[in-house]
Amino acid sequence: MVNLAAVEAGAEFSGFIVRFQEGTPERANPAAVARALGAASAGLQAQSAGNALPPGFRHFRRMGLGADVIHANRRLSRSEAVLAMAQLAALPGVEYVEPDLILRPGLIPNDPSYGQQWGFFDADAGIRAEQAWTVANGNGVIVAVLDTGRTLHSDLDANTVPGFDFISALSTANDGNGRDANDADPGDWTTGQCGPASNSSWHGTHVAGTVAAVTNNARGVAGTAWGARVMHVRVLGTCGGSTSDIADAITWASGGAITGVPTLAASQVARVLNLSLGGAGTCGTTTQNAINGAVARGSTVVVAAGNSNADASNFTPASCNNVITVASVTSASSRSSFSNFGAVVDISAPGSAILSTFNSGTTVPGAESYANQSGTSMAAPHVAGVVALMQSRRLAQGRALMTPANVESALRSTAYPLSGTCTGGCGAGIVHARAAVDAAGATAGGTQTYTNGTDVAIRDNTTVESSITVSGRSGNALSTSTVAVDIRHTFIGDLLVQLVAPDGSLYTLHNRTGTSTDNIIRSYTVNLSSELMNGTWRLRVNDNARGDTGFINSWSITF
């Protein structure tokens, strides 16, 4: 068996683990392994003609498990590693081959309150952030938090970039002036002018901490995308905020022009917008147009589903098109009792009893603090943070950012189901940070390998198949897609081997050649550019003679 699942695009490889079967000379004597590697090196070099330094192998050591560690004479690219593993697997008596990967410690933040942030790590309801943090942290991405503005907080300030105050009405602004570059939250307390009197919410500070609190700093809490930067865009003041101000803020934060407001430089544009706000009614034309403009400029818009235990289609901006609408789940992996639901919900995230950065002031800002709050307002920034992780993975690979449509598709296809209940509909499930980041790293323009290692017996005069289902991708496969086949069968001249695309198209890999040669262990380059990546791919093997049998040991497809 050849394990190609861990041979990730963009990585380099210099070591492999090979195990020979019991009873072989190589298993009995490591010196025999060194002799066998000569044939593997020759085969690899023959397929690497023209390379300035043809790759080769040397035996490094015998493991306690009986397997052997093989080193290449230089670091190999992914395509070279695939060829190398095929050559090693073709040696007589090889049981399996896999890369000798370099693993690194996963991040368990030392923030003292991290253990209370169940939304990051809970097995049944968390976003599984720790798994994602081994490959992405949000670096290079700005997330705009359209909310109440910023309060100073030592667990957030280092991850904050300048924003803007878009509140134009003095009665709402509560800071004595209209629009300006001061993104500070002066407090949004009320004295009964729009319902019961209330203390200041410090809502924007809490939301921002979930997105990108400074992490692993031995202080307070962690953030979803702790390498990202938060831009506070103030749109909510006393008694809320107006549609017109929010629409202008959406336009500006995503790089659009607003009269009287300095336009952001390309490096300052927020590629993720979090709107933990809403009201009754379906999406209006003004809001939809602003969102459409942001999406057209490449910014992903994440919105809260709302907290009325009702159908989110009757709330805005939850019901708008081209947004990612987020419902809330509890630590019991069920829909939060307050959370809106329904067909417009795209995905769910932790939103009940979420600990984040806060302020102790009852009216005007006081000392920094931390607090637990609940709402779809708390669920949305978990998703916005995951989007930042996804886009930072792209930046780290030197590739273009995902489009908002591709982001939404990847989030939905990689979500995992609630283990509890969700009456009314919670979208595709709970956001899975690591799976979403992996999907971002694999979207068209990069490659990912999909493997089926389950044995399938090949009997005389029969046709058998082994399938691989691909999801979470966008667009077509590559013209240089790779299909790696490991078929153990005597007299391969009996065999017809074909790749069956999801639409039923056939691609012949091996057509009854090789006469009495044993085993097909090789990689094929196939032009699959006319085929969509998503769907079920099948390896079909037809045995057309009597007397020789075998099995599909494993196969993989890479695009």
XYZ file of C-alpha atoms in Angstrom:
559
model
C 0.000 0.000 0.000
C 1.221 3.486 -0.853
C -0.037 6.211 1.492
C -0.271 9.352 -0.632
C -2.843 11.099 1.538
C -0.161 12.937 3.517
C 1.868 13.991 0.464
C 0.612 17.563 0.466
C 1.099 20.011 -2.372
C 3.729 22.655 -1.741
C 5.664 20.526 0.750
C 9.040 18.839 0.298
C 9.980 15.328 1.348
C 13.279 13.635 2.125
C 12.365 10.540 4.109
C 10.124 7.511 3.625
C 9.114 4.524 5.728
C 9.099 1.157 3.969
C 8.040 -2.112 5.538
C 8.889 -5.409 3.876
C 6.748 -8.477 4.432
C 7.698 -11.245 6.828
C 9.852 -13.885 5.167
C 11.543 -11.569 2.682
C 15.354 -11.218 2.639
C 14.963 -7.492 3.285
C 12.931 -8.090 6.437
C 15.513 -10.531 7.706
C 18.552 -8.393 6.963
C 18.704 -4.580 6.688
C 21.736 -4.954 4.434
C 19.438 -6.507 1.846
C 17.308 -3.354 1.942
C 20.294 -1.267 0.961
C 20.926 -3.544 -2.010
C 17.281 -3.385 -3.105
C 17.347 0.403 -3.074
C 19.720 0.391 -6.034
C 16.898 -0.807 -8.310
C 14.476 1.730 -6.885
C 16.981 4.547 -7.377
C 17.595 3.515 -10.975
C 13.879 3.450 -11.699
C 13.347 6.856 -10.148
C 16.268 8.384 -11.995
C 14.971 7.033 -15.285
C 11.725 8.949 -14.688
C 13.594 12.098 -13.649
C 15.794 12.471 -16.703
C 17.217 15.940 -17.180
C 17.251 16.815 -13.505
C 20.486 18.460 -12.395
C 20.683 16.123 -9.414
C 18.800 12.886 -10.098
C 17.137 11.653 -6.901
C 18.310 8.486 -5.235
C 17.786 6.484 -2.040
C 19.884 5.290 0.874
C 19.010 3.111 3.832
C 19.049 5.134 7.052
C 17.976 2.758 9.832
C 15.763 -0.127 10.881
C 12.853 0.806 13.165
C 11.733 -1.116 16.224
C 8.519 -1.931 14.361
C 10.497 -3.744 11.677
C 10.050 -1.058 9.042
C 12.974 0.735 7.397
C 13.638 4.466 7.172
C 14.787 5.452 3.681
C 16.335 8.834 2.928
C 16.499 10.553 -0.449
C 19.737 12.242 -1.463
C 17.935 15.606 -1.600
C 14.557 17.092 -0.798
C 11.865 15.995 -3.242
C 8.904 17.931 -4.543
C 5.457 16.449 -4.213
C 5.467 15.034 -7.751
C 8.925 13.533 -7.202
C 7.815 12.057 -3.871
C 4.859 10.359 -5.563
C 7.206 8.798 -8.121
C 9.664 7.827 -5.390
C 7.007 6.060 -3.351
C 5.785 4.196 -6.428
C 9.317 2.929 -7.096
C 9.759 1.837 -3.494
C 6.371 0.114 -3.511
C 7.340 -1.788 -6.665
C 10.209 -3.546 -4.883
C 9.402 -7.238 -4.297
C 7.881 -7.970 -0.921
C 7.017 -4.407 0.095
C 4.048 -4.273 2.468
C 3.584 -0.486 2.562
C 5.276 2.844 1.843
C 4.535 6.196 3.434
C 6.341 9.517 3.876
C 8.359 10.060 7.045
C 6.554 13.287 7.891
C 7.884 15.997 10.163
C 5.227 16.676 12.799
C 5.071 19.736 14.992
C 3.322 20.409 18.276
C -0.263 21.580 18.026
C -1.012 24.851 19.753
C -2.785 24.639 23.090
C -2.768 28.337 24.049
C -1.418 29.352 27.428
C -4.115 32.005 27.830
C -5.385 31.282 31.367
C -9.091 31.346 30.436
C -8.710 29.219 27.322
C -10.164 26.213 29.137
C -13.474 28.095 29.368
C -13.640 28.750 25.614
C -15.474 25.555 24.756
C -16.311 26.892 21.304
C -12.761 26.261 20.137
C -12.216 22.702 21.306
C -15.442 20.944 22.352
C -15.544 17.608 20.525
C -19.262 17.712 19.652
C -19.912 21.418 19.197
C -16.620 23.320 18.921
C -15.056 24.602 15.716
C -11.966 22.388 16.207
C -9.675 25.383 16.082
C -6.652 23.670 17.581
C -6.403 21.406 14.545
C -6.546 24.402 12.203
C -3.933 26.377 14.118
C -1.242 23.891 13.138
C -1.480 25.197 9.550
C -3.028 28.698 9.687
C -3.552 31.566 12.137
C -5.102 34.332 10.026
C -1.854 36.138 9.275
C -2.181 38.779 6.559
C -5.986 39.043 6.724
C -8.039 41.972 8.049
C -11.497 41.295 9.499
C -13.840 44.277 9.728
C -16.139 44.142 12.751
C -19.118 46.379 11.929
C -20.390 47.012 15.422
C -20.244 49.421 18.381
C -16.578 50.310 17.978
C -13.410 49.752 19.940
C -12.471 49.889 23.583
C -8.855 49.640 24.686
C -7.967 46.126 25.759
C -4.498 44.655 26.263
C -5.691 41.277 24.967
C -6.854 42.795 21.682
C -5.023 46.059 20.951
C -1.978 44.458 19.305
C -4.260 42.809 16.745
C -6.202 45.973 15.904
C -5.800 48.295 12.921
C -7.402 51.748 12.499
C -11.087 51.745 11.590
C -13.743 54.428 11.193
C -16.895 55.778 12.824
C -19.749 55.718 10.296
C -22.542 56.872 12.608
C -23.883 60.077 11.106
C -26.733 60.956 13.508
C -25.603 62.849 16.623
C -28.429 61.392 18.695
C -27.163 57.882 18.012
C -23.421 58.540 17.937
C -23.219 59.453 21.651
C -19.754 60.913 21.099
C -20.685 64.499 20.299
C -19.968 64.346 16.580
C -20.778 62.527 13.369
C -18.591 60.480 11.070
C -14.858 60.583 11.740
C -11.728 58.447 12.011
C -12.255 57.833 15.744
C -13.450 54.222 15.985
C -13.687 54.302 19.801
C -16.821 53.004 21.486
C -18.054 55.735 23.885
C -20.773 53.439 25.211
C -24.277 52.778 23.927
C -26.209 52.966 27.184
C -29.812 54.124 27.071
C -32.052 55.941 29.547
C -35.383 54.766 28.182
C -35.451 56.620 24.860
C -35.793 53.372 22.880
C -37.150 50.872 25.373
C -36.040 49.944 28.879
C -32.911 51.682 30.161
C -29.763 49.612 29.623
C -26.054 49.698 30.328
C -23.500 49.878 27.530
C -23.111 46.583 25.696
C -19.439 46.768 24.627
C -20.675 44.455 21.904
C -17.950 45.267 19.394
C -15.198 44.511 21.889
C -16.687 41.109 22.693
C -17.162 40.182 19.033
C -13.654 41.331 18.116
C -12.085 39.169 20.824
C -13.703 36.047 19.408
C -12.323 36.932 15.981
C -8.751 37.757 16.928
C -7.857 38.157 20.590
C -4.102 38.045 21.112
C -3.306 34.392 21.750
C -0.650 32.416 23.605
C 0.305 35.536 25.536
C -0.457 34.112 29.013
C -3.332 36.569 29.307
C -7.089 36.228 29.217
C -8.557 34.454 26.189
C -7.651 33.208 22.724
C -9.036 34.309 19.353
C -10.190 32.230 16.397
C -7.788 33.854 13.928
C -5.203 35.241 16.321
C -2.772 36.131 13.558
C -5.359 38.306 11.781
C -6.091 41.975 12.408
C -9.416 43.509 13.439
C -10.741 46.735 11.964
C -13.465 48.293 14.118
C -16.061 49.987 11.917
C -18.505 51.782 14.170
C -22.115 51.535 12.958
C -24.063 50.854 16.178
C -24.602 53.517 18.823
C -27.344 54.414 21.237
C -30.517 52.581 20.139
C -28.748 50.823 17.242
C -27.651 51.919 13.794
C -29.204 52.954 10.496
C -29.344 50.926 7.299
C -27.748 53.815 5.390
C -24.743 54.006 7.736
C -24.286 50.212 7.737
C -24.457 50.057 3.932
C -21.797 52.761 3.609
C -19.617 50.913 6.123
C -19.924 47.658 4.180
C -18.876 49.477 1.026
C -15.938 51.269 2.641
C -14.498 48.355 4.612
C -14.446 46.220 1.465
C -12.523 48.854 -0.490
C -15.313 50.912 -2.028
C -15.435 54.695 -2.194
C -17.638 56.789 0.119
C -17.815 60.568 -0.323
C -16.062 62.371 2.500
C -14.278 59.275 3.784
C -10.682 58.382 2.783
C -10.701 55.267 0.615
C -8.684 52.364 1.969
C -5.456 51.331 0.278
C -5.473 47.813 -1.143
C -3.398 46.553 1.788
C -5.911 47.979 4.261
C -9.068 46.418 2.826
C -10.938 43.916 4.976
C -11.393 40.616 3.164
C -13.821 39.414 5.833
C -16.729 41.481 7.183
C -18.540 40.439 10.376
C -22.045 41.821 10.910
C -23.305 40.680 14.310
C -26.374 42.854 13.982
C -29.846 42.700 12.537
C -33.497 43.580 12.633
C -36.906 42.397 11.510
C -37.807 42.414 7.829
C -36.444 40.948 4.637
C -33.241 42.204 3.077
C -33.677 45.652 1.569
C -32.302 46.812 -1.773
C -29.807 49.211 -0.185
C -28.282 46.552 2.044
C -28.252 43.975 -0.730
C -26.539 46.354 -3.138
C -23.860 47.142 -0.559
C -23.273 43.447 0.076
C -23.146 42.694 -3.645
C -20.508 45.368 -4.077
C -18.408 44.010 -1.228
C -18.595 40.488 -2.589
C -17.714 41.682 -6.089
C -14.607 43.303 -4.611
C -13.647 39.985 -3.006
C -14.771 40.432 0.611
C -16.706 37.657 2.354
C -19.655 38.879 4.423
C -20.583 36.891 7.560
C -23.832 37.776 9.369
C -25.683 36.669 12.485
C -28.943 34.778 11.954
C -30.710 36.644 14.775
C -31.932 35.836 18.264
C -35.734 35.579 18.002
C -36.143 31.784 17.788
C -37.776 32.385 14.423
C -37.217 31.863 10.723
C -34.164 33.901 9.726
C -35.730 34.629 6.332
C -37.770 37.329 8.086
C -34.696 39.181 9.342
C -32.047 41.376 7.778
C -29.197 41.076 6.867
C -29.635 37.362 7.653
C -31.964 36.982 4.664
C -29.689 38.785 2.191
C -28.094 36.979 -0.720
C -24.335 36.527 -0.995
C -23.795 36.363 2.773
C -22.889 33.533 5.135
C -25.700 33.403 7.682
C -24.729 31.844 11.021
C -26.967 30.178 13.606
C -25.913 29.467 17.194
C -25.325 26.130 18.918
C -24.798 25.206 22.554
C -22.014 23.132 24.045
C -24.500 20.233 23.932
C -24.366 20.466 20.111
C -27.988 21.608 19.769
C -29.441 24.814 18.399
C -29.416 27.553 21.020
C -32.975 28.220 22.164
C -32.776 31.860 21.056
C -31.185 31.246 17.652
C -33.041 31.920 14.444
C -33.141 29.042 11.983
C -34.362 28.087 8.523
C -33.392 27.681 4.898
C -31.344 30.895 4.712
C -28.979 29.681 7.445
C -25.720 28.481 5.909
C -23.835 27.148 8.906
C -23.782 27.048 12.703
C -21.160 27.928 15.309
C -20.810 28.196 19.097
C -22.932 31.042 20.456
C -24.064 30.154 23.981
C -21.956 31.304 26.948
C -19.005 32.526 24.891
C -16.143 34.072 26.873
C -14.372 37.008 25.231
C -12.864 40.442 25.764
C -15.119 43.040 27.401
C -15.215 46.287 29.384
C -16.357 46.874 32.958
C -17.962 50.279 32.416
C -21.702 50.572 32.887
C -22.019 53.686 30.709
C -18.678 55.120 29.545
C -15.641 52.866 29.182
C -14.095 51.526 32.367
C -11.376 48.953 32.979
C -10.819 46.118 30.523
C -12.452 42.829 31.486
C -13.802 39.538 30.165
C -17.369 38.290 30.039
C -19.577 35.447 28.871
C -22.265 36.430 26.401
C -24.741 34.498 24.265
C -26.272 35.150 20.860
C -25.826 34.567 17.177
C -23.640 37.677 17.509
C -21.163 35.390 19.259
C -21.538 32.602 16.672
C -20.839 34.786 13.625
C -17.309 35.886 14.673
C -16.285 32.239 15.082
C -17.110 31.791 11.396
C -15.544 35.107 10.372
C -12.382 33.989 12.128
C -12.406 30.666 10.291
C -12.751 32.531 6.981
C -9.652 34.523 7.963
C -7.832 31.249 8.658
C -8.846 29.960 5.229
C -7.663 33.067 3.422
C -4.389 33.185 5.358
C -3.704 29.637 4.205
C -4.060 30.864 0.640
C -1.703 33.762 1.263
C 0.866 31.433 2.803
C 0.739 29.364 -0.377
C 1.305 32.467 -2.515
C -2.063 32.069 -4.181
C -5.057 34.279 -4.883
C -7.680 34.554 -2.170
C -10.787 32.414 -2.431
C -13.863 34.105 -3.832
C -16.703 34.639 -1.341
C -18.766 32.037 -3.203
C -15.969 29.483 -2.900
C -15.557 30.306 0.779
C -19.233 29.627 1.413
C -19.136 26.398 -0.565
C -16.070 25.170 1.318
C -17.549 26.030 4.706
C -20.763 24.189 3.921
C -19.129 21.114 2.422
C -16.705 20.680 5.346
C -19.160 21.306 8.215
C -19.948 18.469 10.590
C -23.419 17.535 11.909
C -24.862 18.545 15.250
C -25.042 15.588 17.605
C -28.082 17.155 19.283
C -31.199 18.739 17.813
C -31.881 21.650 15.498
C -35.570 22.241 14.939
C -36.077 24.387 11.877
C -32.671 23.969 10.237
C -29.120 24.957 11.175
C -27.581 24.978 7.726
C -24.899 22.488 6.712
C -23.831 21.862 10.323
C -21.163 23.215 12.661
C -18.154 24.928 11.126
C -15.048 22.702 11.106
C -12.031 25.024 11.094
C -9.366 22.506 10.086
C -11.431 20.917 7.331
C -12.294 24.350 5.960
C -8.647 25.424 6.023
C -7.641 22.219 4.260
C -10.296 22.848 1.619
C -8.968 26.372 1.149
C -5.480 24.994 0.636
C -6.751 22.540 -1.929
C -9.091 24.670 -4.054
C -8.346 24.866 -7.784
C -4.892 26.360 -8.237
C -3.420 23.982 -5.670
C -3.663 20.212 -5.440
C -4.919 17.634 -3.001
C -4.621 13.869 -2.997
C -7.586 11.611 -2.284
C -6.894 7.953 -1.484
C -8.806 4.695 -1.096
C -6.687 2.062 0.629
C -9.383 -0.596 1.069
C -8.530 -3.853 -0.690
C -10.890 -4.986 -3.450
C -10.502 -8.574 -4.718
C -10.101 -9.122 -8.481
C -11.366 -12.550 -9.499
C -11.256 -14.267 -12.886
C -13.451 -12.739 -15.596
C -14.966 -10.086 -13.344
C -15.164 -6.282 -13.211
C -14.669 -4.544 -9.864
C -14.535 -0.942 -8.744
C -13.078 1.137 -5.928
C -14.498 4.621 -5.346
C -13.322 7.979 -3.997
C -15.756 10.831 -3.298
C -14.470 14.386 -3.623
C -16.301 17.373 -2.128
C -15.574 20.931 -1.122
C -13.728 21.776 -4.353
C -14.637 24.239 -7.068
C -14.166 24.058 -10.808
C -12.628 21.397 -12.990
C -9.775 18.984 -12.415
C -6.324 19.563 -13.902
C -4.972 18.697 -17.309
C -2.076 17.108 -15.406
C -4.089 15.210 -12.794
C -2.311 12.200 -11.306
C -3.854 8.784 -10.777
C -1.606 6.510 -8.714
C -2.491 2.805 -8.898
C -1.322 -0.090 -6.735
C -2.840 -3.310 -8.123
C -1.400 -6.633 -6.990
C -2.195 -9.171 -9.733
C -0.210 -11.806 -11.590
C -0.158 -11.591 -15.400
C -1.279 -7.991 -15.815
C -1.931 -8.649 -19.497
C -5.333 -9.887 -18.284
C -6.337 -6.466 -17.005
C -8.144 -3.424 -18.339
C -7.853 -0.543 -15.851
C -9.968 2.591 -16.273
C -10.726 5.737 -14.329
C -14.448 6.517 -14.290
C -15.254 10.223 -13.824
C -18.318 11.366 -11.856
C -20.217 11.940 -15.111
C -19.387 8.423 -16.354
C -16.581 9.369 -18.745
C -13.898 6.685 -19.071
C -10.132 7.209 -19.054
C -8.094 4.115 -19.863
C -4.948 3.739 -17.776
C -3.871 0.192 -18.677
C -5.226 -1.920 -21.524
C -4.106 -5.554 -21.297
C -0.425 -4.901 -21.864
C 2.548 -6.320 -19.993
C 1.638 -9.969 -20.674
C 3.027 -12.054 -17.793
C 4.358 -9.116 -15.726
C 3.104 -9.008 -12.157
C 1.490 -5.992 -10.482
C 0.618 -2.496 -11.684
C 2.261 -0.010 -9.332
C 2.647 3.280 -11.097
C 1.304 6.812 -11.527
C -0.544 8.024 -14.616
C -0.880 11.626 -15.746
C -4.410 12.154 -17.067
C -6.041 15.191 -18.680
C -9.190 15.672 -16.598
C -9.660 19.354 -17.374
C -13.165 18.724 -18.755
C -14.327 17.086 -15.524
C -15.674 18.726 -12.379
C -13.585 17.768 -9.348
C -16.529 17.183 -7.020
C -18.279 13.840 -7.227
C -17.525 10.132 -7.005
C -14.520 8.870 -8.965
C -14.078 5.139 -9.545
C -11.168 2.913 -10.464
C -12.599 0.113 -12.622
C -10.605 -3.078 -13.169
C -11.710 -5.781 -15.601
C -10.091 -9.234 -15.543
C -10.639 -10.876 -18.926
C -8.984 -14.280 -18.538
C -8.759 -17.311 -16.293
C -5.979 -18.474 -14.049
C -4.654 -15.260 -12.474
C -6.266 -13.173 -9.730
C -5.303 -10.374 -7.356
C -6.646 -7.246 -5.697
C -6.715 -3.465 -5.816
C -4.373 -2.617 -2.956
C -4.865 1.158 -3.081
C -5.277 4.027 -5.491
C -5.378 7.794 -5.349
C -6.271 10.760 -7.488
C -4.528 14.123 -7.261
C -5.760 17.431 -8.660
